[in-house]
mmCIF file of C-alpha atoms and ligand atoms in Angstrom:
data_model
loop_
_atom_site.group_PDB
_atom_site.id
_atom_site.type_symbol
_atom_site.label_atom_id
_atom_site.label_comp_id
_atom_site.label_asym_id
_atom_site.label_seq_id
_atom_site.Cartn_x
_atom_site.Cartn_y
_atom_site.Cartn_z
ATOM 1 C CA GLU O 1 98.435 67.340 82.046
ATOM 2 C CA GLU O 2 96.971 70.073 79.731
ATOM 3 C CA GLN O 3 93.542 69.184 80.328
ATOM 4 C CA GLU O 4 94.109 69.608 84.127
ATOM 5 C CA GLU O 5 95.533 73.037 83.481
ATOM 6 C CA ASP O 6 92.480 73.941 81.451
ATOM 7 C CA THR O 7 90.187 72.788 84.191
ATOM 8 C CA LEU O 8 92.038 74.836 86.928
ATOM 9 C CA ARG O 9 92.011 77.874 84.574
ATOM 10 C CA GLU O 10 88.216 77.633 84.376
ATOM 11 C CA LEU O 11 87.995 77.215 88.101
ATOM 12 C CA ARG O 12 90.035 80.433 88.573
ATOM 13 C CA LEU O 13 87.659 82.332 86.162
ATOM 14 C CA PHE O 14 84.587 81.097 88.229
ATOM 15 C CA LEU O 15 86.177 81.866 91.538
ATOM 16 C CA ARG O 16 87.346 85.379 90.317
ATOM 17 C CA SER O 17 83.792 86.206 89.116
ATOM 18 C CA VAL O 18 82.272 85.179 92.531
ATOM 19 C CA THR O 19 84.866 87.111 94.468
ATOM 20 C CA GLU O 20 84.528 90.288 92.328
ATOM 21 C CA ARG O 21 80.727 90.072 92.493
ATOM 22 C CA LEU O 22 80.935 89.989 96.327
ATOM 23 C CA SER O 23 83.541 92.726 96.509
ATOM 24 C CA ARG O 24 81.111 95.182 94.577
ATOM 25 C CA ASP O 25 78.371 94.415 96.939
ATOM 26 C CA ARG O 26 78.052 97.443 99.457
ATOM 27 C CA ARG O 27 76.914 95.202 102.382
ATOM 28 C CA PHE O 28 80.395 93.465 102.156
ATOM 29 C CA LYS O 29 82.511 96.631 102.223
ATOM 30 C CA ALA O 30 84.092 95.811 105.669
ATOM 31 C CA PHE O 31 85.085 92.471 104.170
ATOM 32 C CA THR O 32 86.897 93.705 101.265
ATOM 33 C CA LYS O 33 90.339 94.495 102.775
ATOM 34 C CA PRO O 34 92.457 93.159 105.710
ATOM 35 C CA VAL O 35 91.600 94.568 109.036
ATOM 36 C CA ASP O 36 94.235 97.300 109.763
ATOM 37 C CA LEU O 37 96.324 95.726 112.612
ATOM 38 C CA GLU O 38 97.803 99.133 113.420
ATOM 39 C CA GLU O 39 94.452 100.682 113.746
ATOM 40 C CA VAL O 40 92.838 97.722 115.395
ATOM 41 C CA PRO O 41 95.919 96.063 117.480
ATOM 42 C CA ASP O 42 93.672 93.717 119.436
ATOM 43 C CA TYR O 43 92.240 92.084 116.286
ATOM 44 C CA ILE O 44 95.232 89.688 115.879
ATOM 45 C CA THR O 45 94.881 88.598 119.566
ATOM 46 C CA VAL O 46 91.235 87.566 118.962
ATOM 47 C CA ILE O 47 91.368 86.296 115.328
ATOM 48 C CA GLN O 48 94.148 83.796 114.558
ATOM 49 C CA HIS O 49 93.345 83.526 110.875
ATOM 50 C CA PRO O 50 92.335 86.878 109.368
ATOM 51 C CA MET O 51 90.923 86.650 105.899
ATOM 52 C CA ASP O 52 89.281 89.143 103.394
ATOM 53 C CA LEU O 53 88.060 89.312 99.685
ATOM 54 C CA SER O 54 91.191 90.989 98.407
ATOM 55 C CA THR O 55 93.395 88.345 100.021
ATOM 56 C CA ILE O 56 91.216 85.667 98.302
ATOM 57 C CA LEU O 57 91.529 87.389 95.074
ATOM 58 C CA SER O 58 95.349 87.388 95.443
ATOM 59 C CA LYS O 59 95.231 83.642 96.440
ATOM 60 C CA ILE O 60 93.182 82.831 93.329
ATOM 61 C CA ASP O 61 95.949 84.425 91.002
ATOM 62 C CA LEU O 62 98.688 82.608 93.025
ATOM 63 C CA HIS O 63 97.053 79.322 92.037
ATOM 64 C CA LYS O 64 96.317 78.513 95.677
ATOM 65 C CA TYR O 65 92.970 77.029 95.031
ATOM 66 C CA VAL O 66 92.556 73.668 93.181
ATOM 67 C CA THR O 67 88.976 73.069 94.299
ATOM 68 C CA ALA O 68 86.000 75.300 95.198
ATOM 69 C CA ARG O 69 86.066 73.619 98.667
ATOM 70 C CA GLU O 70 89.250 75.407 99.558
ATOM 71 C CA PHE O 71 87.885 78.654 98.285
ATOM 72 C CA VAL O 72 84.650 78.340 100.351
ATOM 73 C CA TYR O 73 86.929 77.471 103.372
ATOM 74 C CA ASP O 74 88.590 81.073 103.039
ATOM 75 C CA MET O 75 85.125 82.504 102.415
ATOM 76 C CA ASP O 76 83.791 80.984 105.534
ATOM 77 C CA LEU O 77 86.833 82.457 107.558
ATOM 78 C CA ILE O 78 85.771 86.046 106.554
ATOM 79 C CA TRP O 79 82.208 85.744 108.052
ATOM 80 C CA LYS O 80 83.089 83.372 111.040
ATOM 81 C CA ASN O 81 85.997 85.768 112.032
ATOM 82 C CA ALA O 82 83.450 88.764 111.978
ATOM 83 C CA LEU O 83 80.885 86.869 114.048
ATOM 84 C CA GLU O 84 83.680 86.010 116.621
ATOM 85 C CA TYR O 85 85.176 89.511 116.696
ATOM 86 C CA ASN O 86 81.806 91.361 117.016
ATOM 87 C CA PRO O 87 79.627 89.437 119.626
ATOM 88 C CA ASP O 88 78.138 92.293 121.513
ATOM 89 C CA SER O 89 74.404 93.502 121.486
ATOM 90 C CA ASP O 90 75.470 96.947 120.257
ATOM 91 C CA PRO O 91 74.107 98.162 116.993
ATOM 92 C CA ALA O 92 77.518 98.264 115.280
ATOM 93 C CA ASP O 93 78.287 94.620 116.241
ATOM 94 C CA ARG O 94 74.671 93.534 115.175
ATOM 95 C CA GLN O 95 75.131 95.361 111.827
ATOM 96 C CA ILE O 96 78.471 93.578 110.838
ATOM 97 C CA ARG O 97 77.017 90.126 112.180
ATOM 98 C CA HIS O 98 73.965 90.687 109.855
ATOM 99 C CA ARG O 99 76.323 91.297 106.954
ATOM 100 C CA ALA O 100 78.559 88.347 107.942
ATOM 101 C CA CYS O 101 75.379 86.155 107.759
ATOM 102 C CA ALA O 102 74.499 87.664 104.475
ATOM 103 C CA LEU O 103 77.922 86.881 103.003
ATOM 104 C CA LYS O 104 77.575 83.318 104.355
ATOM 105 C CA ASP O 105 74.266 82.800 102.635
ATOM 106 C CA THR O 106 75.362 84.493 99.486
ATOM 107 C CA VAL O 107 78.407 82.544 99.014
ATOM 108 C CA HIS O 108 76.663 79.284 99.646
ATOM 109 C CA ALA O 109 73.846 80.147 97.371
ATOM 110 C CA ILE O 110 76.194 81.164 94.461
ATOM 111 C CA ILE O 111 78.150 77.914 94.833
ATOM 112 C CA ARG O 112 74.952 75.687 94.961
ATOM 113 C CA ASP O 113 73.533 77.676 91.918
ATOM 114 C CA GLU O 114 76.486 78.051 89.703
ATOM 115 C CA LEU O 115 79.050 75.390 90.461
ATOM 116 C CA ASP O 116 78.494 72.363 88.207
ATOM 117 C CA GLU O 117 78.749 69.128 90.272
ATOM 118 C CA ASP O 118 80.702 67.167 87.571
ATOM 119 C CA PHE O 119 83.139 70.044 87.092
ATOM 120 C CA ASN O 120 83.604 70.122 90.870
ATOM 121 C CA ARG O 121 84.253 66.391 90.978
ATOM 122 C CA ILE O 122 86.956 66.778 88.193
ATOM 123 C CA CYS O 123 88.716 69.503 90.428
ATOM 124 C CA GLU O 124 88.512 67.273 93.558
ATOM 125 C CA ARG O 125 90.028 64.367 91.550
ATOM 126 C CA ILE O 126 92.809 66.645 90.448
ATOM 127 C CA ARG O 127 93.329 67.733 94.108
ATOM 128 C CA ASP O 128 93.442 64.052 95.292
ATOM 129 C CA SER O 129 96.013 63.147 92.627
ATOM 130 C CA ARG O 130 98.629 65.857 93.687
HETATM 131 C C1 5U9 B 201 85.927 92.797 109.455
HETATM 132 C C2 5U9 B 201 85.319 92.920 110.841
HETATM 133 O O1 5U9 B 201 84.988 91.856 111.435
HETATM 134 C C3 5U9 B 201 85.330 94.222 111.375
HETATM 135 C C4 5U9 B 201 85.811 95.454 110.937
HETATM 136 S S1 5U9 B 201 85.329 96.628 111.956
HETATM 137 C C5 5U9 B 201 84.594 95.618 113.095
HETATM 138 N N1 5U9 B 201 84.013 95.970 114.306
HETATM 139 C C6 5U9 B 201 84.005 97.259 114.738
HETATM 140 O O2 5U9 B 201 84.280 98.115 113.976
HETATM 141 C C7 5U9 B 201 83.433 97.429 116.125
HETATM 142 C C8 5U9 B 201 82.008 97.298 116.233
HETATM 143 N N2 5U9 B 201 82.283 96.506 117.510
HETATM 144 C C9 5U9 B 201 83.730 96.515 117.184
HETATM 145 N N3 5U9 B 201 84.598 94.367 112.694
#
């Protein structure tokens, strides 16, 4: 009902604020847009489920997320994919792995610090009812 739509609207506002904050952070530039599969043809053979911050922003606007848990699942795809695609000891791989770990820690800290537990439980109950 209307109260549910009000709740989901507030969730989208929160998720946009998190995603836009991350997109402005220079450390996360490599994660802002999809990997260009024409420039990096082997990427899709290594990474089955590509994800990036612009895609998450689009999914928010398409009302794809009813809970923060679903949003965090996609955020976790971004840094997990980067760790998997960049396993080597060379400096370039190490730099992007460091940034992937920073993205993981930043997302989880923001959710812990800024997502109200009761609000989250209301979203989870809406999810379960659908
Ligand atoms: C988004 C992502 O994971 C990504 C973008 S470029 C890249 N890796 C490289 O450019 C090379 C360093 N070793 C391969 N990984």
